[in-house]
Amino acid sequence: MEHSLAIFHIGIAKNVLGFGTRLLVWFSGCPFNCVGCIEERLHDINFGKYISIENLYNIFEPYLNTIDGITFSGGEPLFQSNSFYELLLKLPSSLNKMLFSGYYVSELNSKQLLCYNMFDLAVMGRFEYNNRGNYLWRGSNNKHFFSPKNTY
């Protein structure tokens, strides 16, 4: 659906998927189907609920002045890059934004790169079951941290 995103869950947590108190958004839909994925149900884009960009922003707005940042995970947020970019444009540029993606930066198309470049911190790369472990904000040691906005 154009101008909407397939969303599995929205919540608030402290020091989960990023530092401080964060708004967490889990997308539905992922093209990678990584073996051992933490939430295989999210591979299916229809597992979540389609929410319009406007309604999503209205859900986020009451929290924007009370959180340390917002984290997008999945599923795969960049799988829905056209609508995702619309949402990112609505968010305050000063809001700390973190992305978890299975894409490698070299694989991103032009719209995905526009999204990626709006993040303070991005954890990129597919989950690799044979490289799994207890790593900060990563399920496997092949995933890498990037700071597209040079915040870090």
mmCIF file of C-alpha atoms in Angstrom:
data_model
loop_
_atom_site.group_PDB
_atom_site.id
_atom_site.type_symbol
_atom_site.label_atom_id
_atom_site.label_comp_id
_atom_site.label_asym_id
_atom_site.label_seq_id
_atom_site.Cartn_x
_atom_site.Cartn_y
_atom_site.Cartn_z
ATOM 1 C CA MET A 1 0.000 0.000 0.000
ATOM 2 C CA GLU A 2 1.375 3.378 -1.013
ATOM 3 C CA HIS A 3 1.828 5.959 1.760
ATOM 4 C CA SER A 4 1.606 3.332 4.485
ATOM 5 C CA LEU A 5 3.986 0.940 6.184
ATOM 6 C CA ALA A 6 3.580 -2.657 7.333
ATOM 7 C CA ILE A 7 4.236 -2.414 11.072
ATOM 8 C CA PHE A 8 4.389 -5.309 13.533
ATOM 9 C CA HIS A 9 4.780 -3.434 16.814
ATOM 10 C CA ILE A 10 5.476 -0.018 18.338
ATOM 11 C CA GLY A 11 6.725 0.309 21.906
ATOM 12 C CA ILE A 12 8.853 2.229 24.376
ATOM 13 C CA ALA A 13 11.924 0.733 26.068
ATOM 14 C CA LYS A 14 15.010 1.894 27.909
ATOM 15 C CA ASN A 15 18.462 0.787 26.683
ATOM 16 C CA VAL A 16 16.978 -1.744 24.264
ATOM 17 C CA LEU A 17 17.929 -1.440 20.598
ATOM 18 C CA GLY A 18 19.787 1.740 21.387
ATOM 19 C CA PHE A 19 20.721 3.976 24.296
ATOM 20 C CA GLY A 20 18.274 5.729 26.587
ATOM 21 C CA THR A 21 14.509 5.776 26.381
ATOM 22 C CA ARG A 22 13.529 4.976 22.829
ATOM 23 C CA LEU A 23 10.469 4.615 20.701
ATOM 24 C CA LEU A 24 10.876 1.230 19.001
ATOM 25 C CA VAL A 25 9.230 0.401 15.691
ATOM 26 C CA TRP A 26 9.296 -3.139 14.278
ATOM 27 C CA PHE A 27 8.440 -3.455 10.601
ATOM 28 C CA SER A 28 6.879 -6.493 8.940
ATOM 29 C CA GLY A 29 8.384 -7.869 5.754
ATOM 30 C CA CYS A 30 11.932 -8.990 5.095
ATOM 31 C CA PRO A 31 13.425 -10.369 1.874
ATOM 32 C CA PHE A 32 16.390 -12.108 3.539
ATOM 33 C CA ASN A 33 14.839 -14.992 5.516
ATOM 34 C CA CYS A 34 17.983 -15.415 7.605
ATOM 35 C CA VAL A 35 18.284 -18.806 9.264
ATOM 36 C CA GLY A 36 17.878 -18.397 13.013
ATOM 37 C CA CYS A 37 16.221 -14.976 12.724
ATOM 38 C CA ILE A 38 15.058 -13.707 16.107
ATOM 39 C CA GLU A 39 11.515 -13.273 14.732
ATOM 40 C CA GLU A 40 10.879 -15.324 11.586
ATOM 41 C CA ARG A 41 7.186 -14.313 11.513
ATOM 42 C CA LEU A 42 8.324 -10.839 10.477
ATOM 43 C CA HIS A 43 9.601 -12.166 7.142
ATOM 44 C CA ASP A 44 5.960 -11.986 5.991
ATOM 45 C CA ILE A 45 4.969 -8.404 5.167
ATOM 46 C CA ASN A 46 1.330 -9.294 5.868
ATOM 47 C CA PHE A 47 2.065 -10.387 9.441
ATOM 48 C CA GLY A 48 1.787 -6.810 10.650
ATOM 49 C CA LYS A 49 -0.753 -4.092 10.096
ATOM 50 C CA TYR A 50 -0.592 -1.411 7.416
ATOM 51 C CA ILE A 51 -0.572 2.037 9.009
ATOM 52 C CA SER A 52 -0.629 5.275 7.039
ATOM 53 C CA ILE A 53 2.331 7.637 7.326
ATOM 54 C CA GLU A 54 0.051 10.275 8.843
ATOM 55 C CA ASN A 55 -1.342 7.877 11.473
ATOM 56 C CA LEU A 56 2.159 6.638 12.347
ATOM 57 C CA TYR A 57 3.369 10.179 12.864
ATOM 58 C CA ASN A 58 0.324 10.879 15.042
ATOM 59 C CA ILE A 59 1.240 7.833 17.162
ATOM 60 C CA PHE A 60 4.848 9.045 17.480
ATOM 61 C CA GLU A 61 4.178 12.751 18.076
ATOM 62 C CA PRO A 62 3.215 12.635 21.803
ATOM 63 C CA TYR A 63 6.532 10.891 22.573
ATOM 64 C CA LEU A 64 8.908 13.001 20.492
ATOM 65 C CA ASN A 65 9.795 15.438 23.299
ATOM 66 C CA THR A 66 10.087 12.746 25.988
ATOM 67 C CA ILE A 67 12.386 10.165 24.357
ATOM 68 C CA ASP A 68 16.120 10.001 23.672
ATOM 69 C CA GLY A 69 15.561 8.576 20.204
ATOM 70 C CA ILE A 70 13.684 6.302 17.852
ATOM 71 C CA THR A 71 14.816 2.904 16.592
ATOM 72 C CA PHE A 72 13.538 1.126 13.485
ATOM 73 C CA SER A 73 13.957 -2.640 13.257
ATOM 74 C CA GLY A 74 12.109 -5.532 11.762
ATOM 75 C CA GLY A 75 11.531 -7.303 9.632
ATOM 76 C CA GLU A 76 13.398 -4.990 7.308
ATOM 77 C CA PRO A 77 12.662 -1.232 7.392
ATOM 78 C CA LEU A 78 14.466 -0.528 4.109
ATOM 79 C CA PHE A 79 12.291 -3.108 2.321
ATOM 80 C CA GLN A 80 9.574 -0.417 2.356
ATOM 81 C CA SER A 81 11.910 2.457 1.523
ATOM 82 C CA ASN A 82 9.514 4.639 -0.496
ATOM 83 C CA SER A 83 7.009 5.070 2.321
ATOM 84 C CA PHE A 84 9.716 4.841 4.987
ATOM 85 C CA TYR A 85 11.432 7.882 3.476
ATOM 86 C CA GLU A 86 8.147 9.823 3.700
ATOM 87 C CA LEU A 87 7.939 8.998 7.401
ATOM 88 C CA LEU A 88 11.568 9.923 8.071
ATOM 89 C CA LEU A 89 11.045 13.333 6.459
ATOM 90 C CA LYS A 90 8.269 14.085 8.971
ATOM 91 C CA LEU A 91 10.446 13.347 12.018
ATOM 92 C CA PRO A 92 12.461 16.167 13.633
ATOM 93 C CA SER A 93 16.017 16.235 12.290
ATOM 94 C CA SER A 94 17.253 16.664 15.879
ATOM 95 C CA LEU A 95 15.692 13.349 16.971
ATOM 96 C CA ASN A 96 18.307 10.592 17.353
ATOM 97 C CA LYS A 97 17.477 7.864 14.851
ATOM 98 C CA MET A 98 18.813 4.306 14.809
ATOM 99 C CA LEU A 99 18.326 1.662 12.115
ATOM 100 C CA PHE A 100 18.690 -2.114 12.168
ATOM 101 C CA SER A 101 18.925 -3.509 8.641
ATOM 102 C CA GLY A 102 19.922 -6.762 6.980
ATOM 103 C CA TYR A 103 21.160 -4.906 3.921
ATOM 104 C CA TYR A 104 24.817 -4.200 3.361
ATOM 105 C CA VAL A 105 25.424 -0.545 2.475
ATOM 106 C CA SER A 106 26.789 -1.593 -0.940
ATOM 107 C CA GLU A 107 23.395 -3.175 -1.778
ATOM 108 C CA LEU A 108 21.260 -0.099 -1.159
ATOM 109 C CA ASN A 109 19.371 1.455 -4.055
ATOM 110 C CA SER A 110 18.986 5.225 -4.354
ATOM 111 C CA LYS A 111 15.795 5.476 -2.218
ATOM 112 C CA GLN A 112 17.248 3.175 0.442
ATOM 113 C CA LEU A 113 20.380 5.337 0.544
ATOM 114 C CA LEU A 114 18.239 8.428 1.104
ATOM 115 C CA CYS A 115 16.699 6.692 4.121
ATOM 116 C CA TYR A 116 20.041 5.361 5.386
ATOM 117 C CA ASN A 117 21.633 8.816 5.244
ATOM 118 C CA MET A 118 19.038 10.156 7.714
ATOM 119 C CA PHE A 119 20.295 7.929 10.552
ATOM 120 C CA ASP A 120 22.640 8.724 13.409
ATOM 121 C CA LEU A 121 23.483 5.043 13.856
ATOM 122 C CA ALA A 122 22.843 2.069 11.581
ATOM 123 C CA VAL A 123 23.549 -1.590 12.281
ATOM 124 C CA MET A 124 23.895 -3.199 8.871
ATOM 125 C CA GLY A 125 24.265 -6.720 7.451
ATOM 126 C CA ARG A 126 22.434 -10.030 7.523
ATOM 127 C CA PHE A 127 22.188 -12.129 10.628
ATOM 128 C CA GLU A 128 24.568 -15.083 10.269
ATOM 129 C CA TYR A 129 23.653 -17.979 12.499
ATOM 130 C CA ASN A 130 27.213 -19.372 12.527
ATOM 131 C CA ASN A 131 28.530 -15.985 13.743
ATOM 132 C CA ARG A 132 25.879 -15.449 16.424
ATOM 133 C CA GLY A 133 26.838 -14.330 19.888
ATOM 134 C CA ASN A 134 26.211 -11.891 22.698
ATOM 135 C CA TYR A 135 27.242 -8.650 20.993
ATOM 136 C CA LEU A 136 26.029 -5.139 21.732
ATOM 137 C CA TRP A 137 22.890 -4.578 19.618
ATOM 138 C CA ARG A 138 23.958 -7.276 17.127
ATOM 139 C CA GLY A 139 22.944 -10.902 16.818
ATOM 140 C CA SER A 140 26.046 -11.869 14.858
ATOM 141 C CA ASN A 141 29.543 -10.433 14.676
ATOM 142 C CA ASN A 142 29.427 -9.758 10.920
ATOM 143 C CA LYS A 143 26.905 -6.937 11.381
ATOM 144 C CA HIS A 144 28.615 -3.532 11.387
ATOM 145 C CA PHE A 145 27.903 -0.127 12.918
ATOM 146 C CA PHE A 146 27.808 2.983 10.727
ATOM 147 C CA SER A 147 27.036 6.606 11.493
ATOM 148 C CA PRO A 148 25.629 8.001 8.222
ATOM 149 C CA LYS A 149 25.095 11.488 9.728
ATOM 150 C CA ASN A 150 28.566 11.352 11.374
ATOM 151 C CA THR A 151 26.997 11.675 14.818
ATOM 152 C CA TYR A 152 29.366 9.037 16.218
#
